[in-house]
CSV table of C-alpha atoms in Angstrom, one decimal:
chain,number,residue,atom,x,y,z
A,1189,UNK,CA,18.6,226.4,123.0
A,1190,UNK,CA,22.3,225.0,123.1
A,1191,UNK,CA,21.5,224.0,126.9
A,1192,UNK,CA,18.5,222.6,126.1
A,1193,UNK,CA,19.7,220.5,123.3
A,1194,UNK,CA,22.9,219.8,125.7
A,1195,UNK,CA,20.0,218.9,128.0
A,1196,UNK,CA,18.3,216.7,125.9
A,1197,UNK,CA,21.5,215.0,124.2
A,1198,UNK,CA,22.6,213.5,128.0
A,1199,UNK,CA,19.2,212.7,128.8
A,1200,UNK,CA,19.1,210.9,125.6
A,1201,UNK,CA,22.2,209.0,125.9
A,1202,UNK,CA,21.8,208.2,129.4
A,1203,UNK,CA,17.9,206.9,127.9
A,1204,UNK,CA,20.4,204.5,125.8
A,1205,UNK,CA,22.5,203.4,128.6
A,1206,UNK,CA,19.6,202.3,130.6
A,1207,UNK,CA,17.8,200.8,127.7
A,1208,UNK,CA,21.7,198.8,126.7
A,1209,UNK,CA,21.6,197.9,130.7
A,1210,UNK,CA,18.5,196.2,130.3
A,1211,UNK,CA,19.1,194.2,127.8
A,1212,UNK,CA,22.0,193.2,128.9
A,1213,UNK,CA,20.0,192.0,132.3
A,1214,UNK,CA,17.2,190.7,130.0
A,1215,UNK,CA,19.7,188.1,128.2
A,1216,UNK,CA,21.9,187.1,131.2
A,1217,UNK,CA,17.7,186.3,132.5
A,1218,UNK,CA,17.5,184.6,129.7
A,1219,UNK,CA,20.8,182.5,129.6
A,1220,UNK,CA,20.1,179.5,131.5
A,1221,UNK,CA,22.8,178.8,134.0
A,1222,UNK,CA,23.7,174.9,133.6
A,1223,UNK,CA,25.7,172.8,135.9
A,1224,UNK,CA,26.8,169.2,135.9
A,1225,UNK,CA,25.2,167.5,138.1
A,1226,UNK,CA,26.9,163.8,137.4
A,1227,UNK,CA,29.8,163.2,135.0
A,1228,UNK,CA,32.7,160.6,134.7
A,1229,UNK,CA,36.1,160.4,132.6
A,1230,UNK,CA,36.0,158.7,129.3
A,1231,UNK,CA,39.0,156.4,128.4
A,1232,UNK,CA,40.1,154.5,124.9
A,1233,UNK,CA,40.7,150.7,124.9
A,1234,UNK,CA,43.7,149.7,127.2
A,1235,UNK,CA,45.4,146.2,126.7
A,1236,UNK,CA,44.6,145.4,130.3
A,1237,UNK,CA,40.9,145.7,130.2
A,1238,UNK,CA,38.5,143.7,128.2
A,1239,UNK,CA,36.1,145.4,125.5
A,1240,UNK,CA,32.7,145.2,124.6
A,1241,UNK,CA,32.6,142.9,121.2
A,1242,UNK,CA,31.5,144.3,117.9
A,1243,UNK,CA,28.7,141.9,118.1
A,1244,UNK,CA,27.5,143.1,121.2
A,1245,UNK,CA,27.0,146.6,120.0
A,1246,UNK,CA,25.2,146.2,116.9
A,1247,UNK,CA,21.4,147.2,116.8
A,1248,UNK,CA,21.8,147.1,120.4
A,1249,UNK,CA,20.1,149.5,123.0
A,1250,UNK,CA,22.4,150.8,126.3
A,1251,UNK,CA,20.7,151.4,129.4
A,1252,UNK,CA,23.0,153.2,132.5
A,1253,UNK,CA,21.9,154.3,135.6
A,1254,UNK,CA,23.7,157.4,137.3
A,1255,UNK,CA,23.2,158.5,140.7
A,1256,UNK,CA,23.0,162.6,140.4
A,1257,UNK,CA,24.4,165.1,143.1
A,1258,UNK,CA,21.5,168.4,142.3
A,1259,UNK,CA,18.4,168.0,141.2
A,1260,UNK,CA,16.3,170.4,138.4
A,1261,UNK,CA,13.3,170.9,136.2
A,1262,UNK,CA,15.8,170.6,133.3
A,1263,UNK,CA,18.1,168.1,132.3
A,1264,UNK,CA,20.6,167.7,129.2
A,1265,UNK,CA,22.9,165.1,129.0
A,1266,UNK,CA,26.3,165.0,126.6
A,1267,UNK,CA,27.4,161.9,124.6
A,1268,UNK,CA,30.9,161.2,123.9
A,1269,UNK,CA,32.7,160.0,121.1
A,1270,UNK,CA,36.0,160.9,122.2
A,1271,UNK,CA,38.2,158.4,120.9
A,1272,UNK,CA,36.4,157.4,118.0
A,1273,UNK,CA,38.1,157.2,115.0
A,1274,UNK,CA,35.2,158.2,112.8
A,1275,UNK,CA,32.0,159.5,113.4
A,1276,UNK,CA,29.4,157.7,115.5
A,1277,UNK,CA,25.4,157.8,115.2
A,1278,UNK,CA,23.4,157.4,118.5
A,1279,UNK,CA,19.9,157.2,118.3
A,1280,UNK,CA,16.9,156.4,120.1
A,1281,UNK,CA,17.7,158.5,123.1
A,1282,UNK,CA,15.6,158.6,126.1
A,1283,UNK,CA,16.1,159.9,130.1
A,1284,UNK,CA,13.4,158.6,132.7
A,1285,UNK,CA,14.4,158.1,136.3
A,1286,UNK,CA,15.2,154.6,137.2
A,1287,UNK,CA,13.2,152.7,140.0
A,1288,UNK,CA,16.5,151.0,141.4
A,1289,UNK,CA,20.3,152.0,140.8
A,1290,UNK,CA,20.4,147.8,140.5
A,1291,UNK,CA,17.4,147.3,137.8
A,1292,UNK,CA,16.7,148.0,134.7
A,1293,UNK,CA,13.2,149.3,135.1
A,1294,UNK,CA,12.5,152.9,134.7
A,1295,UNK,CA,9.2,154.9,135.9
A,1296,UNK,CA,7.9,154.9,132.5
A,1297,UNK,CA,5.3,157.5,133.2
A,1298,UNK,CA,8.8,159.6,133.6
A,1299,UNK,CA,10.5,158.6,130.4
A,1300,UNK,CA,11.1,161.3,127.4
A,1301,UNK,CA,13.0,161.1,124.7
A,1302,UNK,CA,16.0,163.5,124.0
A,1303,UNK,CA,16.2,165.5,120.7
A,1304,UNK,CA,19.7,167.1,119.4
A,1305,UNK,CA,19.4,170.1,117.7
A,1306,UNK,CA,15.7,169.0,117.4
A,1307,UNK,CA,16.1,165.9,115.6
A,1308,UNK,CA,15.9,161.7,117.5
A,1309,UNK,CA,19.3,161.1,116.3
A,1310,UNK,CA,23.1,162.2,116.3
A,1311,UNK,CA,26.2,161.9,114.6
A,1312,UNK,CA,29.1,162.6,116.7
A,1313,UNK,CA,31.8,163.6,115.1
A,1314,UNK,CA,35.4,162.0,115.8
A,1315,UNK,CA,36.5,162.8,119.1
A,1316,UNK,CA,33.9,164.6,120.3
A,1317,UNK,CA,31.2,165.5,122.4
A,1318,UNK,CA,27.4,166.5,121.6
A,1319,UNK,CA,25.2,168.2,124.1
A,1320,UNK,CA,21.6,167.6,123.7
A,1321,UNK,CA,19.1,169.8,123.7
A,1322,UNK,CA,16.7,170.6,127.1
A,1323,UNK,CA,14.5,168.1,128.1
A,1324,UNK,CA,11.6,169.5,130.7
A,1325,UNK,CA,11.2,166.6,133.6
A,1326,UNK,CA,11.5,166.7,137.6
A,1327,UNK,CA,15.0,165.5,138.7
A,1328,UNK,CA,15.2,165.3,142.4
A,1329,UNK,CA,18.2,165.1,144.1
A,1330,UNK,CA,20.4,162.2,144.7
A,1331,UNK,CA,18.1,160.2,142.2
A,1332,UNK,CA,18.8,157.5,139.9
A,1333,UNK,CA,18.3,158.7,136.7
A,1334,UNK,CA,18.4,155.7,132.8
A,1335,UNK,CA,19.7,157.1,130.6
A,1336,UNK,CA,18.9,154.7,127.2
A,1337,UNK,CA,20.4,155.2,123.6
A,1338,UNK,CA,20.0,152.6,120.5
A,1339,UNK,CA,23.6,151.8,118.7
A,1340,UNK,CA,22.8,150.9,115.1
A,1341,UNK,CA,26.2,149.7,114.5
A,1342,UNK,CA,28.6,149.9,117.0
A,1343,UNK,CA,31.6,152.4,118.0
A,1344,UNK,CA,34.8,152.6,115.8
A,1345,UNK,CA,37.0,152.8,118.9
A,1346,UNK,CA,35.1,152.5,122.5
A,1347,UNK,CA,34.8,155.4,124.4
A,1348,UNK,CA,33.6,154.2,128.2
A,1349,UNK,CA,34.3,154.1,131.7
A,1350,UNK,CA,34.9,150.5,132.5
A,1351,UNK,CA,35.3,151.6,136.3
A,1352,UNK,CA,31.4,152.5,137.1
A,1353,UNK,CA,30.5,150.2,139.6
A,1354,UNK,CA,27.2,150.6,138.7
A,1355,UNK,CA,25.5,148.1,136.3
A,1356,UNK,CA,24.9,148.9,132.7
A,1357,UNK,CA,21.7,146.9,130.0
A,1358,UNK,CA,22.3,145.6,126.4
A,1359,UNK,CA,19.8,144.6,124.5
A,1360,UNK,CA,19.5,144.0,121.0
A,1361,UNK,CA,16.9,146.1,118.9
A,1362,UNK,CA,15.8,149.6,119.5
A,1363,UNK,CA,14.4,149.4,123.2
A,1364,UNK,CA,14.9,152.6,125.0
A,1365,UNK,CA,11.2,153.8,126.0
A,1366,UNK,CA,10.9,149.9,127.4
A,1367,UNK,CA,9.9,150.3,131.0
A,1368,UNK,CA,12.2,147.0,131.5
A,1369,UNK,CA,14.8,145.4,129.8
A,1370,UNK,CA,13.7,141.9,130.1
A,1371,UNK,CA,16.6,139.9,129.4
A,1372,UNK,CA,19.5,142.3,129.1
A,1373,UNK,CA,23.3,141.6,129.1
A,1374,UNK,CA,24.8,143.5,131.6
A,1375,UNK,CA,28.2,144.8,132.5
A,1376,UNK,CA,29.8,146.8,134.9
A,1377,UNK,CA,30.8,150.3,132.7
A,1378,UNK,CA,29.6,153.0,131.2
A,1379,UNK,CA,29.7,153.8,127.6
A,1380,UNK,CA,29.4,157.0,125.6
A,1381,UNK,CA,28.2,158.7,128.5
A,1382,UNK,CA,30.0,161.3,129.5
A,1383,UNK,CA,27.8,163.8,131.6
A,1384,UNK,CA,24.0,165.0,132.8
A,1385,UNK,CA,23.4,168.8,133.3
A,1386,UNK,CA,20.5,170.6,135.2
A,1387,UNK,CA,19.5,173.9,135.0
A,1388,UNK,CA,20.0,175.6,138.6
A,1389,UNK,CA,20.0,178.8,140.1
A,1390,UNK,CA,22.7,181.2,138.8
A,1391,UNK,CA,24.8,180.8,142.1
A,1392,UNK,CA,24.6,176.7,141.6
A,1393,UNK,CA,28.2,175.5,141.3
A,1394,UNK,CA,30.2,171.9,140.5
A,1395,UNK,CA,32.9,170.1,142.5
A,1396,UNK,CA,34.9,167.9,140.3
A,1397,UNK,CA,36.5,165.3,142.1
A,1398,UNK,CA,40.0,164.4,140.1
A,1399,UNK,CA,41.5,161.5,141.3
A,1400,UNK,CA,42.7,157.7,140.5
A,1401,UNK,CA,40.4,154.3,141.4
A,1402,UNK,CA,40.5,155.1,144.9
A,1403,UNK,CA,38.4,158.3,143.6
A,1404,UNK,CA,36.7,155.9,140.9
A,1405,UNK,CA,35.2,154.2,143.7
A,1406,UNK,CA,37.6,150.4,143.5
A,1407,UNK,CA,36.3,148.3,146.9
A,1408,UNK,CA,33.2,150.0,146.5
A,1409,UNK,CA,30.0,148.0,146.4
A,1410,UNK,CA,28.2,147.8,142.8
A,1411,UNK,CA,25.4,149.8,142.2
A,1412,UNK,CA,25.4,151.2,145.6
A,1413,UNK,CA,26.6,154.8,145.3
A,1414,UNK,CA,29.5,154.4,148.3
A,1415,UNK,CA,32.5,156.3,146.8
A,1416,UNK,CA,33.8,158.8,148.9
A,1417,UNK,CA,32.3,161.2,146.2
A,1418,UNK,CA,29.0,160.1,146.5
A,1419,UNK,CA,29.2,160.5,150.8
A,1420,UNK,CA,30.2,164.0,150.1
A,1421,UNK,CA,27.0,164.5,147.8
A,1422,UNK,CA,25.1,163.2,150.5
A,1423,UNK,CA,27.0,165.7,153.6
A,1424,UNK,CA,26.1,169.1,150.6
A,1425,UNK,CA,22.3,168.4,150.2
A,1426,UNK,CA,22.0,167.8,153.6
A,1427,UNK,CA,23.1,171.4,154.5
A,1428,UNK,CA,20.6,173.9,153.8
A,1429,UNK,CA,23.1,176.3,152.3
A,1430,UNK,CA,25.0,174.0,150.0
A,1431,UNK,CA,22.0,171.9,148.6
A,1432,UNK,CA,23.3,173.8,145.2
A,1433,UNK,CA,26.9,172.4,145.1
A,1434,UNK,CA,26.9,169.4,142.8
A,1435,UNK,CA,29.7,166.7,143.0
A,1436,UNK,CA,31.4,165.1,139.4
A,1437,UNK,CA,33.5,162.2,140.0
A,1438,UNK,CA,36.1,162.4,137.7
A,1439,UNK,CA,38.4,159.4,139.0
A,1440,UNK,CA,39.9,157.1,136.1
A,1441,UNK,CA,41.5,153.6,137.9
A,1442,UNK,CA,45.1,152.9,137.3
A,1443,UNK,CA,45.2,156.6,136.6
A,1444,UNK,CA,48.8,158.7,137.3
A,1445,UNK,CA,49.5,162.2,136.9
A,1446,UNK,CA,52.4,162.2,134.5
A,1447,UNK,CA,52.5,158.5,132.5
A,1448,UNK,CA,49.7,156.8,130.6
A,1449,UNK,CA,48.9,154.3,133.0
A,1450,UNK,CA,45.4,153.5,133.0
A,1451,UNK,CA,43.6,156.6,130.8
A,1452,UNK,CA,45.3,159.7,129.8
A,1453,UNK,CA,47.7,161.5,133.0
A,1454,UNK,CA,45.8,163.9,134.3
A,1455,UNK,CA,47.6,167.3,132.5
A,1456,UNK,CA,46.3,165.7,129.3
A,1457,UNK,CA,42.7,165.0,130.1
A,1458,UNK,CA,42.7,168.0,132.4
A,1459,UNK,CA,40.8,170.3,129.8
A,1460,UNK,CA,37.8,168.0,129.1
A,1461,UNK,CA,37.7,166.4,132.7
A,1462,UNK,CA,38.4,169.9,134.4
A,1463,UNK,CA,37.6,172.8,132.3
A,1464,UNK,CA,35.1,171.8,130.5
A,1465,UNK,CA,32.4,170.5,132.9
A,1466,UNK,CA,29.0,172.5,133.4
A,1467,UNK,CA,29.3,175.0,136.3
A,1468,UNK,CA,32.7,174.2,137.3
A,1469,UNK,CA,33.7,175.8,140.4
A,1470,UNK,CA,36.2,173.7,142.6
A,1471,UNK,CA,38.1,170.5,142.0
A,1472,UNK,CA,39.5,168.3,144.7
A,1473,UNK,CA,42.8,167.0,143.7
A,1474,UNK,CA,43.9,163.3,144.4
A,1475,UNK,CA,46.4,161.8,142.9
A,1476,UNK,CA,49.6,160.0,142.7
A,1477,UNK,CA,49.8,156.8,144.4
A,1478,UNK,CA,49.9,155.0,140.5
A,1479,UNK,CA,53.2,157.1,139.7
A,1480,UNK,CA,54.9,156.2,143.0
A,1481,UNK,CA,54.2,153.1,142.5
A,1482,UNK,CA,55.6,152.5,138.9
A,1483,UNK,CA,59.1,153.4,140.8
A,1484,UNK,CA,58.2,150.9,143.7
A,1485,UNK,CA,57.6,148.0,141.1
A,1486,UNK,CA,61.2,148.8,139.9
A,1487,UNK,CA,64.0,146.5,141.3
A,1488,UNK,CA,66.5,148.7,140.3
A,1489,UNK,CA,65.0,152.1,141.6
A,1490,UNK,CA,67.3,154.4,143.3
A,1491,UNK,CA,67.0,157.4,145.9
A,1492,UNK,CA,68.1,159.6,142.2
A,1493,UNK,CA,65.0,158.2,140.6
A,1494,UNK,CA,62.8,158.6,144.0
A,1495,UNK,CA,63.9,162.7,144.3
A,1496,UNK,CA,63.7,162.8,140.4
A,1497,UNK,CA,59.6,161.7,140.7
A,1498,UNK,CA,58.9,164.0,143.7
A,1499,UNK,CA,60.3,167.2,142.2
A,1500,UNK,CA,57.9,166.0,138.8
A,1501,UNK,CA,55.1,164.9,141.0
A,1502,UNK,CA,55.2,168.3,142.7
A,1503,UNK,CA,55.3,170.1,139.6
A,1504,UNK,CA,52.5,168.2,137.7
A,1505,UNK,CA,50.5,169.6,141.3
A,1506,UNK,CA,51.7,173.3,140.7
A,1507,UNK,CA,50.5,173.0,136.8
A,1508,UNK,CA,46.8,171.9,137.7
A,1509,UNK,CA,46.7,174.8,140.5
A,1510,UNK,CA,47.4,177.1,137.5
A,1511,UNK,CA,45.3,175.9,135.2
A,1512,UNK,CA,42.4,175.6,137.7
A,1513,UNK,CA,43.2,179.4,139.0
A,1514,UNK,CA,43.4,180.7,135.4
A,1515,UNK,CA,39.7,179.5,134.8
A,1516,UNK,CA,38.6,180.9,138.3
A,1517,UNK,CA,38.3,177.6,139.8
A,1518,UNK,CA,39.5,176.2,143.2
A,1519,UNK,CA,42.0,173.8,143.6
A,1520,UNK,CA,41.8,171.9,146.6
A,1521,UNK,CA,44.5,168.7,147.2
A,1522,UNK,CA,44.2,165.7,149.2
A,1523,UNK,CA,47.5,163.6,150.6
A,1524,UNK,CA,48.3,160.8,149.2
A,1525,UNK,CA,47.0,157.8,151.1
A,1526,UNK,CA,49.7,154.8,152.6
A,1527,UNK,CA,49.6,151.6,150.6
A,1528,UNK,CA,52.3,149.9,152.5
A,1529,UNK,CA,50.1,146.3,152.4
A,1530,UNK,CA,50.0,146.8,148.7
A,1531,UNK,CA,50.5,143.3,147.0
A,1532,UNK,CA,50.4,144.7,143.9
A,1533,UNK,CA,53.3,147.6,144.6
A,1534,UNK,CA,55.3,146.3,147.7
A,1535,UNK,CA,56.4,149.8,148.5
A,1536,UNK,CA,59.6,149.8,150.8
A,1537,UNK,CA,60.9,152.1,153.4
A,1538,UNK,CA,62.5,154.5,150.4
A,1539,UNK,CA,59.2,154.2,148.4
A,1540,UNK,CA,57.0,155.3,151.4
A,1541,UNK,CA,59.5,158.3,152.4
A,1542,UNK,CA,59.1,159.6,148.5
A,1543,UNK,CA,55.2,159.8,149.1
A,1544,UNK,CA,55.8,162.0,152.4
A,1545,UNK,CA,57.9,164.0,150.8
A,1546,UNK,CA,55.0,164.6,148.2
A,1547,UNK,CA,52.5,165.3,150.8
A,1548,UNK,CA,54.7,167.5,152.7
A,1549,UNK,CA,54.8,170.0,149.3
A,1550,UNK,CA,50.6,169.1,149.2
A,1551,UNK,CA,50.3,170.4,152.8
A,1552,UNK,CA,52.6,172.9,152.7
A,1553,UNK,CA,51.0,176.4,152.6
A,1554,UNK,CA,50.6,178.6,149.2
A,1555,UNK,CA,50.2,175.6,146.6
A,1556,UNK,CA,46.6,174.7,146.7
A,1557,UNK,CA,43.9,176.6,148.0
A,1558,UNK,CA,42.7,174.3,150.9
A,1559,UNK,CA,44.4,170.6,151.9
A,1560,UNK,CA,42.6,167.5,153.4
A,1561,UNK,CA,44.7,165.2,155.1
A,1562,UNK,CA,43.4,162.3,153.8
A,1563,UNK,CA,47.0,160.4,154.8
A,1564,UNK,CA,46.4,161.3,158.3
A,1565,UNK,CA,42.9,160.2,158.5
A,1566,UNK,CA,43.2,156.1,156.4
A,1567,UNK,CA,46.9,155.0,157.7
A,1568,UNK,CA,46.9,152.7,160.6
A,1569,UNK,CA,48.5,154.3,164.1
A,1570,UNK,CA,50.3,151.5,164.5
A,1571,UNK,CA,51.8,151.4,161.4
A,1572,UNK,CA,51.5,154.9,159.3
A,1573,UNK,CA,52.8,152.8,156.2
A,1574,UNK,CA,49.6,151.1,155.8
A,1575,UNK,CA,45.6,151.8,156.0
A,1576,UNK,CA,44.0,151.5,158.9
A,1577,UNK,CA,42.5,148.1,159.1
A,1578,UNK,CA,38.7,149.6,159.9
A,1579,UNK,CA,39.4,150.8,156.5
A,1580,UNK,CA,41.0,148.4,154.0
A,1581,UNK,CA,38.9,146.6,151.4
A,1582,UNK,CA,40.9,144.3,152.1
A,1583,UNK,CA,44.1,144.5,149.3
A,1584,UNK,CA,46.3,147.7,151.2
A,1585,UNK,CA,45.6,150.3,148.6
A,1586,UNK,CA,42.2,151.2,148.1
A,1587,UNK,CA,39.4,151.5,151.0
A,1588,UNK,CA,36.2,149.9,151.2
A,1589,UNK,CA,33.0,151.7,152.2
A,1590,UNK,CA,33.7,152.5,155.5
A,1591,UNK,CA,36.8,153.6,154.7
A,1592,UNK,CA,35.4,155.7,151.8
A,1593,UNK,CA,32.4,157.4,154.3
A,1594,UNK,CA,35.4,158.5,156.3
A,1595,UNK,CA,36.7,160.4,153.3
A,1596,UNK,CA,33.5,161.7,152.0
A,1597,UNK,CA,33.0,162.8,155.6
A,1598,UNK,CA,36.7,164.4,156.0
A,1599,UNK,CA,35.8,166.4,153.3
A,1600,UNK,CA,35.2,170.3,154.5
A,1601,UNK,CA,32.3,171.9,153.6
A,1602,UNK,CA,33.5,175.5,153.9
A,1603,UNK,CA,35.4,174.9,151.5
A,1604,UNK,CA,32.2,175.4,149.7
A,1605,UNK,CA,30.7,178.2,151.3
């Protein structure tokens, strides 16, 4: 009998073990697995850039396009309120794909409208962002998707991207299922949006693209999708085995890694640009040419403050590498590209030989977990302190689209593998 019942009691348990097994396989089944799929950095008011008037925004319906990187069955998408200085009400939301990344007009046998937490309207609390819930609708890849929402009244404090180079719809009264916008105001931002998730296959994984407005896509050509991000979207769904690696361009211009230049240095926006993205499983680091050229816009700057930014500069690298491992995600980095034609920073011989310095530690092996020379590939041979004419939008520091296809192409896809 006591073998028996010894028997019976391990066959019993290991009964429970297999039954707790399965249930644990049953609800990681049914977890969906959700990855961001397009995304972009959300920045407060700054002095230098114009706002969208009060006026403007009351009982007024926004309509964005995005290009996505993945496509899906399922799509969410997450509205920000992030520096609001009291809660915001969106309402009126609705997701259809767009006929043109340039027009208004949607494919209204597409449209739905988006619920949150089953109700047509939100109230997004101060500084923050709301996720809504699952909306079931084909999203191919590299689409454009409209996103529309209806603003009773309008923000406290705007939260947009003024750097979308893609065009954005106002129109007064609630007009988000309209398959036009016949007679919109438009402008060249986005606002509120911060990202659009599908639902992919559990091994489906994001690159986050961290960079500055050479990242945000400045020389780029409105509404047509040229950033260097959007080429390397284009190389992964081209390959069969990488269709599955989305691309978030996370690029703020005017952006620096330690001052408030143009949105919040990177450490301080790295947790809701970095960390908390859908499916986050690399970012590509580029950075830096805004705080090298704060010091090159100073008369007075000496070789003390030139070593002083470098030592910082490479610190403020080592920090996102940390923070990136510590989540499980890959931090790749990209040189700093020349700007030696710069009209706006007039770097000098001193200036130039703190940004090698910088790249040297960025290439150097044991700091990030891949490099792409991106100084190597834009700077002319004839003179490395400057961009390669074939590239140059045309001002010395940021490319134009053939310049930014080189990137995007530079880019190496096993990186992804």
């Amino acid at each position: 009998m006591g073998l028996r019942f010894s028997a019976a009691l391990t066959i019993g348990f290991a009964l429970c073990a297999m039954s707790a097994q399965a249930s644990d396989k049953a609800a990681k089944k049914i977890e969906p697995h959700w990855i961001a799929t397009w995304g972009t950095s959300q920045v407060g008011p700054e002095p230098s850039q114009a706002q969208l008037t009060d006026a403007q925004l009351t009982d007024t319906t926004v309509r964005q396009i995005v290009r996505v990187s993945v496509g899906g069955t399922t799509v969410r998408v997450q509205l920000s309120n992030a520096f609001g200085t009291r809660p915001l009400r969106v309402d009126a939301v609705h997701v259809a794909q767009a006929k043109s990344p340039a027009s208004s007009a949607i494919d209204a046998t597409t449209d739905h409208p988006v619920t949150f937490d089953g109700r047509d309207s939100v109230v997004i609390p101060t500084g923050s962002v709301w996720v809504s819930d699952p909306v079931q609708m084909q999203v191919d890849p590299l689409s454009d998707l409209s996103i529309s929402f209806h603003y009773a009244e309008p923000p406290s404090v705007q939260t947009s991207h003024p750097g979308s180079r893609a065009t954005s719809y106002l129109l007064h009264g609630v007009h988000s299922g309209d398959p036009e916008l016949v007679d919109a105001e438009k402008t060249v931002r986005w606002l509120g949006l911060a990202e659009v998730d599908v639902i992919a296959d559990e091994a489906a994984r994001t690159v986050i693209a961290l960079g500055d407005s050479i990242t945000d896509g400045h020389g780029a050509t409105t509404d047509g999708n040229d950033r260097w991000t959007d080429e390397l979207a284009k190389r992964l769904q081209a390959d069969k085995k990488l269709r599955d690696v989305a691309v978030v361009n996370e690029g703020i211009g005017g952006n620096a890694l330690l001052t408030h230049a143009l949105g919040e240095p990177v450490l301080e926006r790295f947790d809701r640009d970095v960390l908390a993205v859908s499916g986050v499983k690399y970012v590509i680091v580029l950075e830096g040419i805004n705080d090298l050229g704060a010091v090159a816009r100073r008369p007075a700057a000496t070789q003390g403050d030139h070593d002083e930014l470098v030592k910082r500069m490479e610190g403020a690298f080592a920090q996102i590498v940390a923070r990136a491992h510590a989540h499980g995600i890959l931090a790749y980095g990209a040189t700093i590209m020349p700007d030696g034609k710069s009209g706006y920073y007039h770097p000098n011989a001193m200036d130039d030989a703190a940004r090698e310095a910088v790249n040297a530690w960025i290439l150097a092996p044991g700091h990030f977990d891949g490099v792409v020379d991106l100084d190597k590939l834009t700077r002319d041979p004839a003179n490395p302190m400057q961009l390669n004419p074939a590239f140059d939008s045309g001002d010395g520091l940021h490319p134009g689209p053939v310049g930014y296809k080189a990137m995007g192409d530079a880019i190496p896809l096993e990186w992804f593998k």
